[in-house]
């Protein structure tokens, strides 16, 4: 029902479309069985446009205490949201790596400031400087993994 979709979207910080898509995949893969078998969870997540690591899926299945299958939809939503968050963090890290000239996990604060004021939706010089001041280390570099 629409009320349940809305409630789940708020509880798990997902869009209503994401909740509905999860429900469709859950129903599809649990037909004739009790829930979605563990071995099909990664494929289910891939149907939902996620690309989870095997280890991440296994950790989440263990965390929810799944023994053989995910019997309830809410556990499936929890796994989807967790994988989606992990994917977002990985994508964000990848975007910072573009500016990591030496490949050492750091970006130059001056480069970062320039990018904040010129790329995408540019920040004002003052807004950008506040961010840079907050995250820059004493040596003038920014360890970007700290704030992803």
mmCIF file with all atom_site columns, C-alpha atoms in Angstrom:
data_model
loop_
_atom_site.group_PDB
_atom_site.id
_atom_site.type_symbol
_atom_site.label_atom_id
_atom_site.label_alt_id
_atom_site.label_comp_id
_atom_site.label_asym_id
_atom_site.label_entity_id
_atom_site.label_seq_id
_atom_site.pdbx_PDB_ins_code
_atom_site.Cartn_x
_atom_site.Cartn_y
_atom_site.Cartn_z
_atom_site.occupancy
_atom_site.B_iso_or_equiv
_atom_site.pdbx_formal_charge
_atom_site.auth_seq_id
_atom_site.auth_comp_id
_atom_site.auth_asym_id
_atom_site.auth_atom_id
_atom_site.pdbx_PDB_model_num
ATOM 1   C CA . UNK A 1 1   ? 0.000  0.000   0.000   1.00 0.00 ? 1   UNK A CA 1
ATOM 2   C CA . UNK A 1 2   ? 1.010  3.620   -0.466  1.00 0.00 ? 2   UNK A CA 1
ATOM 3   C CA . UNK A 1 3   ? 1.162  4.176   3.299   1.00 0.00 ? 3   UNK A CA 1
ATOM 4   C CA . UNK A 1 4   ? 3.663  1.351   3.738   1.00 0.00 ? 4   UNK A CA 1
ATOM 5   C CA . UNK A 1 5   ? 5.779  2.557   0.826   1.00 0.00 ? 5   UNK A CA 1
ATOM 6   C CA . UNK A 1 6   ? 5.829  6.047   2.338   1.00 0.00 ? 6   UNK A CA 1
ATOM 7   C CA . UNK A 1 7   ? 6.671  4.720   5.818   1.00 0.00 ? 7   UNK A CA 1
ATOM 8   C CA . UNK A 1 8   ? 9.500  2.550   4.519   1.00 0.00 ? 8   UNK A CA 1
ATOM 9   C CA . UNK A 1 9   ? 10.879 5.391   2.390   1.00 0.00 ? 9   UNK A CA 1
ATOM 10  C CA . UNK A 1 10  ? 11.084 7.617   5.476   1.00 0.00 ? 10  UNK A CA 1
ATOM 11  C CA . UNK A 1 11  ? 12.459 4.909   7.777   1.00 0.00 ? 11  UNK A CA 1
ATOM 12  C CA . UNK A 1 12  ? 15.232 3.874   5.374   1.00 0.00 ? 12  UNK A CA 1
ATOM 13  C CA . UNK A 1 13  ? 15.878 7.276   3.701   1.00 0.00 ? 13  UNK A CA 1
ATOM 14  C CA . UNK A 1 14  ? 14.963 5.920   0.278   1.00 0.00 ? 14  UNK A CA 1
ATOM 15  C CA . UNK A 1 15  ? 12.713 7.315   -2.429  1.00 0.00 ? 15  UNK A CA 1
ATOM 16  C CA . UNK A 1 16  ? 9.262  5.811   -2.792  1.00 0.00 ? 16  UNK A CA 1
ATOM 17  C CA . UNK A 1 17  ? 10.316 4.548   -6.240  1.00 0.00 ? 17  UNK A CA 1
ATOM 18  C CA . UNK A 1 18  ? 13.284 2.741   -4.684  1.00 0.00 ? 18  UNK A CA 1
ATOM 19  C CA . UNK A 1 19  ? 11.011 1.084   -2.113  1.00 0.00 ? 19  UNK A CA 1
ATOM 20  C CA . UNK A 1 20  ? 8.598  0.013   -4.859  1.00 0.00 ? 20  UNK A CA 1
ATOM 21  C CA . UNK A 1 21  ? 11.444 -1.326  -7.010  1.00 0.00 ? 21  UNK A CA 1
ATOM 22  C CA . UNK A 1 22  ? 12.780 -3.287  -4.019  1.00 0.00 ? 22  UNK A CA 1
ATOM 23  C CA . UNK A 1 23  ? 9.300  -4.688  -3.386  1.00 0.00 ? 23  UNK A CA 1
ATOM 24  C CA . UNK A 1 24  ? 8.996  -5.803  -7.014  1.00 0.00 ? 24  UNK A CA 1
ATOM 25  C CA . UNK A 1 25  ? 12.378 -7.571  -6.951  1.00 0.00 ? 25  UNK A CA 1
ATOM 26  C CA . UNK A 1 26  ? 11.660 -9.123  -3.542  1.00 0.00 ? 26  UNK A CA 1
ATOM 27  C CA . UNK A 1 27  ? 8.316  -10.489 -4.781  1.00 0.00 ? 27  UNK A CA 1
ATOM 28  C CA . UNK A 1 28  ? 9.863  -11.769 -8.006  1.00 0.00 ? 28  UNK A CA 1
ATOM 29  C CA . UNK A 1 29  ? 12.711 -13.637 -6.289  1.00 0.00 ? 29  UNK A CA 1
ATOM 30  C CA . UNK A 1 30  ? 10.712 -14.991 -3.369  1.00 0.00 ? 30  UNK A CA 1
ATOM 31  C CA . UNK A 1 31  ? 7.968  -16.627 -5.441  1.00 0.00 ? 31  UNK A CA 1
ATOM 32  C CA . UNK A 1 32  ? 7.271  -20.134 -4.213  1.00 0.00 ? 32  UNK A CA 1
ATOM 33  C CA . UNK A 1 33  ? 9.811  -19.770 -1.411  1.00 0.00 ? 33  UNK A CA 1
ATOM 34  C CA . UNK A 1 34  ? 10.059 -18.118 1.949   1.00 0.00 ? 34  UNK A CA 1
ATOM 35  C CA . UNK A 1 35  ? 11.977 -14.960 1.123   1.00 0.00 ? 35  UNK A CA 1
ATOM 36  C CA . UNK A 1 36  ? 14.950 -14.375 -1.150  1.00 0.00 ? 36  UNK A CA 1
ATOM 37  C CA . UNK A 1 37  ? 17.638 -17.065 -0.915  1.00 0.00 ? 37  UNK A CA 1
ATOM 38  C CA . UNK A 1 38  ? 21.015 -15.727 0.239   1.00 0.00 ? 38  UNK A CA 1
ATOM 39  C CA . UNK A 1 39  ? 22.638 -16.921 -2.988  1.00 0.00 ? 39  UNK A CA 1
ATOM 40  C CA . UNK A 1 40  ? 20.308 -14.631 -4.976  1.00 0.00 ? 40  UNK A CA 1
ATOM 41  C CA . UNK A 1 41  ? 20.738 -11.461 -2.905  1.00 0.00 ? 41  UNK A CA 1
ATOM 42  C CA . UNK A 1 42  ? 23.674 -10.091 -4.906  1.00 0.00 ? 42  UNK A CA 1
ATOM 43  C CA . UNK A 1 43  ? 21.751 -10.642 -8.160  1.00 0.00 ? 43  UNK A CA 1
ATOM 44  C CA . UNK A 1 44  ? 18.706 -8.956  -6.643  1.00 0.00 ? 44  UNK A CA 1
ATOM 45  C CA . UNK A 1 45  ? 20.813 -5.934  -5.751  1.00 0.00 ? 45  UNK A CA 1
ATOM 46  C CA . UNK A 1 46  ? 22.257 -5.871  -9.265  1.00 0.00 ? 46  UNK A CA 1
ATOM 47  C CA . UNK A 1 47  ? 18.710 -5.793  -10.659 1.00 0.00 ? 47  UNK A CA 1
ATOM 48  C CA . UNK A 1 48  ? 18.302 -2.676  -8.514  1.00 0.00 ? 48  UNK A CA 1
ATOM 49  C CA . UNK A 1 49  ? 21.330 -1.071  -10.221 1.00 0.00 ? 49  UNK A CA 1
ATOM 50  C CA . UNK A 1 50  ? 23.742 -1.680  -7.340  1.00 0.00 ? 50  UNK A CA 1
ATOM 51  C CA . UNK A 1 51  ? 27.117 -3.345  -7.683  1.00 0.00 ? 51  UNK A CA 1
ATOM 52  C CA . UNK A 1 52  ? 27.834 -4.821  -4.253  1.00 0.00 ? 52  UNK A CA 1
ATOM 53  C CA . UNK A 1 53  ? 31.036 -6.516  -3.204  1.00 0.00 ? 53  UNK A CA 1
ATOM 54  C CA . UNK A 1 54  ? 30.541 -10.175 -2.234  1.00 0.00 ? 54  UNK A CA 1
ATOM 55  C CA . UNK A 1 55  ? 32.086 -9.503  1.176   1.00 0.00 ? 55  UNK A CA 1
ATOM 56  C CA . UNK A 1 56  ? 29.677 -6.616  1.827   1.00 0.00 ? 56  UNK A CA 1
ATOM 57  C CA . UNK A 1 57  ? 26.657 -8.780  1.020   1.00 0.00 ? 57  UNK A CA 1
ATOM 58  C CA . UNK A 1 58  ? 27.971 -11.593 3.226   1.00 0.00 ? 58  UNK A CA 1
ATOM 59  C CA . UNK A 1 59  ? 28.605 -9.187  6.128   1.00 0.00 ? 59  UNK A CA 1
ATOM 60  C CA . UNK A 1 60  ? 25.085 -7.781  5.895   1.00 0.00 ? 60  UNK A CA 1
ATOM 61  C CA . UNK A 1 61  ? 23.499 -11.233 5.692   1.00 0.00 ? 61  UNK A CA 1
ATOM 62  C CA . UNK A 1 62  ? 25.428 -12.183 8.810   1.00 0.00 ? 62  UNK A CA 1
ATOM 63  C CA . UNK A 1 63  ? 24.454 -8.930  10.527  1.00 0.00 ? 63  UNK A CA 1
ATOM 64  C CA . UNK A 1 64  ? 20.736 -9.561  10.027  1.00 0.00 ? 64  UNK A CA 1
ATOM 65  C CA . UNK A 1 65  ? 21.126 -13.210 11.051  1.00 0.00 ? 65  UNK A CA 1
ATOM 66  C CA . UNK A 1 66  ? 19.997 -14.623 7.729   1.00 0.00 ? 66  UNK A CA 1
ATOM 67  C CA . UNK A 1 67  ? 20.110 -18.400 7.695   1.00 0.00 ? 67  UNK A CA 1
ATOM 68  C CA . UNK A 1 68  ? 19.575 -19.418 4.096   1.00 0.00 ? 68  UNK A CA 1
ATOM 69  C CA . UNK A 1 69  ? 17.276 -16.647 2.955   1.00 0.00 ? 69  UNK A CA 1
ATOM 70  C CA . UNK A 1 70  ? 15.966 -13.170 3.724   1.00 0.00 ? 70  UNK A CA 1
ATOM 71  C CA . UNK A 1 71  ? 12.448 -13.916 4.844   1.00 0.00 ? 71  UNK A CA 1
ATOM 72  C CA . UNK A 1 72  ? 11.152 -10.395 5.399   1.00 0.00 ? 72  UNK A CA 1
ATOM 73  C CA . UNK A 1 73  ? 11.005 -7.415  3.078   1.00 0.00 ? 73  UNK A CA 1
ATOM 74  C CA . UNK A 1 74  ? 12.269 -4.976  5.695   1.00 0.00 ? 74  UNK A CA 1
ATOM 75  C CA . UNK A 1 75  ? 15.565 -6.885  6.028   1.00 0.00 ? 75  UNK A CA 1
ATOM 76  C CA . UNK A 1 76  ? 15.911 -6.758  2.249   1.00 0.00 ? 76  UNK A CA 1
ATOM 77  C CA . UNK A 1 77  ? 15.353 -2.971  2.319   1.00 0.00 ? 77  UNK A CA 1
ATOM 78  C CA . UNK A 1 78  ? 17.982 -2.623  5.043   1.00 0.00 ? 78  UNK A CA 1
ATOM 79  C CA . UNK A 1 79  ? 20.509 -4.508  2.901   1.00 0.00 ? 79  UNK A CA 1
ATOM 80  C CA . UNK A 1 80  ? 19.642 -2.433  -0.185  1.00 0.00 ? 80  UNK A CA 1
ATOM 81  C CA . UNK A 1 81  ? 20.079 0.843   1.699   1.00 0.00 ? 81  UNK A CA 1
ATOM 82  C CA . UNK A 1 82  ? 23.374 -0.296  3.242   1.00 0.00 ? 82  UNK A CA 1
ATOM 83  C CA . UNK A 1 83  ? 24.783 -1.320  -0.153  1.00 0.00 ? 83  UNK A CA 1
ATOM 84  C CA . UNK A 1 84  ? 23.528 1.898   -1.747  1.00 0.00 ? 84  UNK A CA 1
ATOM 85  C CA . UNK A 1 85  ? 25.317 3.967   0.931   1.00 0.00 ? 85  UNK A CA 1
ATOM 86  C CA . UNK A 1 86  ? 28.543 1.993   0.442   1.00 0.00 ? 86  UNK A CA 1
ATOM 87  C CA . UNK A 1 87  ? 28.332 2.490   -3.317  1.00 0.00 ? 87  UNK A CA 1
ATOM 88  C CA . UNK A 1 88  ? 27.822 6.239   -2.879  1.00 0.00 ? 88  UNK A CA 1
ATOM 89  C CA . UNK A 1 89  ? 30.907 6.455   -0.646  1.00 0.00 ? 89  UNK A CA 1
ATOM 90  C CA . UNK A 1 90  ? 33.003 4.515   -3.179  1.00 0.00 ? 90  UNK A CA 1
ATOM 91  C CA . UNK A 1 91  ? 31.849 6.786   -6.014  1.00 0.00 ? 91  UNK A CA 1
ATOM 92  C CA . UNK A 1 92  ? 32.696 9.858   -3.946  1.00 0.00 ? 92  UNK A CA 1
ATOM 93  C CA . UNK A 1 93  ? 36.165 8.505   -3.179  1.00 0.00 ? 93  UNK A CA 1
ATOM 94  C CA . UNK A 1 94  ? 36.684 7.813   -6.881  1.00 0.00 ? 94  UNK A CA 1
ATOM 95  C CA . UNK A 1 95  ? 35.748 11.385  -7.725  1.00 0.00 ? 95  UNK A CA 1
ATOM 96  C CA . UNK A 1 96  ? 38.383 12.710  -5.299  1.00 0.00 ? 96  UNK A CA 1
ATOM 97  C CA . UNK A 1 97  ? 41.008 10.370  -6.749  1.00 0.00 ? 97  UNK A CA 1
ATOM 98  C CA . UNK A 1 98  ? 40.817 12.368  -9.981  1.00 0.00 ? 98  UNK A CA 1
ATOM 99  C CA . UNK A 1 99  ? 42.449 15.279  -8.122  1.00 0.00 ? 99  UNK A CA 1
ATOM 100 C CA . UNK A 1 100 ? 44.965 13.065  -6.288  1.00 0.00 ? 100 UNK A CA 1
ATOM 101 C CA . UNK A 1 101 ? 47.954 13.745  -8.543  1.00 0.00 ? 101 UNK A CA 1
ATOM 102 C CA . UNK A 1 102 ? 50.427 11.563  -6.632  1.00 0.00 ? 102 UNK A CA 1
ATOM 103 C CA . UNK A 1 103 ? 47.993 8.748   -5.851  1.00 0.00 ? 103 UNK A CA 1
ATOM 104 C CA . UNK A 1 104 ? 48.808 9.010   -2.140  1.00 0.00 ? 104 UNK A CA 1
ATOM 105 C CA . UNK A 1 105 ? 45.351 9.752   -0.730  1.00 0.00 ? 105 UNK A CA 1
ATOM 106 C CA . UNK A 1 106 ? 45.866 13.523  -0.565  1.00 0.00 ? 106 UNK A CA 1
ATOM 107 C CA . UNK A 1 107 ? 44.862 16.487  -2.681  1.00 0.00 ? 107 UNK A CA 1
ATOM 108 C CA . UNK A 1 108 ? 46.410 19.943  -2.673  1.00 0.00 ? 108 UNK A CA 1
ATOM 109 C CA . UNK A 1 109 ? 44.262 22.485  -0.833  1.00 0.00 ? 109 UNK A CA 1
ATOM 110 C CA . UNK A 1 110 ? 44.859 25.153  -3.520  1.00 0.00 ? 110 UNK A CA 1
ATOM 111 C CA . UNK A 1 111 ? 43.663 22.773  -6.248  1.00 0.00 ? 111 UNK A CA 1
ATOM 112 C CA . UNK A 1 112 ? 40.648 21.861  -4.149  1.00 0.00 ? 112 UNK A CA 1
ATOM 113 C CA . UNK A 1 113 ? 39.804 25.527  -3.580  1.00 0.00 ? 113 UNK A CA 1
ATOM 114 C CA . UNK A 1 114 ? 40.014 26.228  -7.314  1.00 0.00 ? 114 UNK A CA 1
ATOM 115 C CA . UNK A 1 115 ? 37.755 23.275  -8.111  1.00 0.00 ? 115 UNK A CA 1
ATOM 116 C CA . UNK A 1 116 ? 35.166 24.291  -5.516  1.00 0.00 ? 116 UNK A CA 1
ATOM 117 C CA . UNK A 1 117 ? 34.893 27.755  -7.084  1.00 0.00 ? 117 UNK A CA 1
ATOM 118 C CA . UNK A 1 118 ? 34.863 26.706  -10.744 1.00 0.00 ? 118 UNK A CA 1
ATOM 119 C CA . UNK A 1 119 ? 33.382 23.208  -11.232 1.00 0.00 ? 119 UNK A CA 1
ATOM 120 C CA . UNK A 1 120 ? 29.762 22.044  -11.081 1.00 0.00 ? 120 UNK A CA 1
ATOM 121 C CA . UNK A 1 121 ? 27.703 24.467  -9.056  1.00 0.00 ? 121 UNK A CA 1
ATOM 122 C CA . UNK A 1 122 ? 30.548 26.747  -7.982  1.00 0.00 ? 122 UNK A CA 1
ATOM 123 C CA . UNK A 1 123 ? 30.758 28.005  -4.422  1.00 0.00 ? 123 UNK A CA 1
ATOM 124 C CA . UNK A 1 124 ? 31.660 31.562  -3.612  1.00 0.00 ? 124 UNK A CA 1
ATOM 125 C CA . UNK A 1 125 ? 35.300 32.178  -2.737  1.00 0.00 ? 125 UNK A CA 1
ATOM 126 C CA . UNK A 1 126 ? 34.299 32.647  0.917   1.00 0.00 ? 126 UNK A CA 1
ATOM 127 C CA . UNK A 1 127 ? 32.228 29.427  1.089   1.00 0.00 ? 127 UNK A CA 1
ATOM 128 C CA . UNK A 1 128 ? 35.002 27.442  -0.560  1.00 0.00 ? 128 UNK A CA 1
ATOM 129 C CA . UNK A 1 129 ? 37.677 28.934  1.713   1.00 0.00 ? 129 UNK A CA 1
ATOM 130 C CA . UNK A 1 130 ? 35.657 27.952  4.808   1.00 0.00 ? 130 UNK A CA 1
ATOM 131 C CA . UNK A 1 131 ? 35.500 24.342  3.629   1.00 0.00 ? 131 UNK A CA 1
ATOM 132 C CA . UNK A 1 132 ? 39.177 24.250  2.681   1.00 0.00 ? 132 UNK A CA 1
ATOM 133 C CA . UNK A 1 133 ? 40.236 25.786  6.013   1.00 0.00 ? 133 UNK A CA 1
ATOM 134 C CA . UNK A 1 134 ? 38.234 23.167  7.886   1.00 0.00 ? 134 UNK A CA 1
ATOM 135 C CA . UNK A 1 135 ? 39.745 20.131  6.132   1.00 0.00 ? 135 UNK A CA 1
ATOM 136 C CA . UNK A 1 136 ? 43.296 21.201  5.319   1.00 0.00 ? 136 UNK A CA 1
ATOM 137 C CA . UNK A 1 137 ? 46.156 19.752  7.345   1.00 0.00 ? 137 UNK A CA 1
ATOM 138 C CA . UNK A 1 138 ? 49.168 21.786  8.513   1.00 0.00 ? 138 UNK A CA 1
ATOM 139 C CA . UNK A 1 139 ? 51.151 20.758  5.418   1.00 0.00 ? 139 UNK A CA 1
ATOM 140 C CA . UNK A 1 140 ? 48.554 22.280  3.056   1.00 0.00 ? 140 UNK A CA 1
ATOM 141 C CA . UNK A 1 141 ? 47.179 18.938  1.917   1.00 0.00 ? 141 UNK A CA 1
ATOM 142 C CA . UNK A 1 142 ? 43.764 17.381  2.361   1.00 0.00 ? 142 UNK A CA 1
ATOM 143 C CA . UNK A 1 143 ? 43.328 13.678  3.182   1.00 0.00 ? 143 UNK A CA 1
ATOM 144 C CA . UNK A 1 144 ? 40.028 13.221  1.389   1.00 0.00 ? 144 UNK A CA 1
ATOM 145 C CA . UNK A 1 145 ? 39.141 9.807   2.836   1.00 0.00 ? 145 UNK A CA 1
ATOM 146 C CA . UNK A 1 146 ? 38.644 11.545  6.217   1.00 0.00 ? 146 UNK A CA 1
ATOM 147 C CA . UNK A 1 147 ? 35.532 13.347  5.094   1.00 0.00 ? 147 UNK A CA 1
ATOM 148 C CA . UNK A 1 148 ? 33.907 10.862  2.742   1.00 0.00 ? 148 UNK A CA 1
#
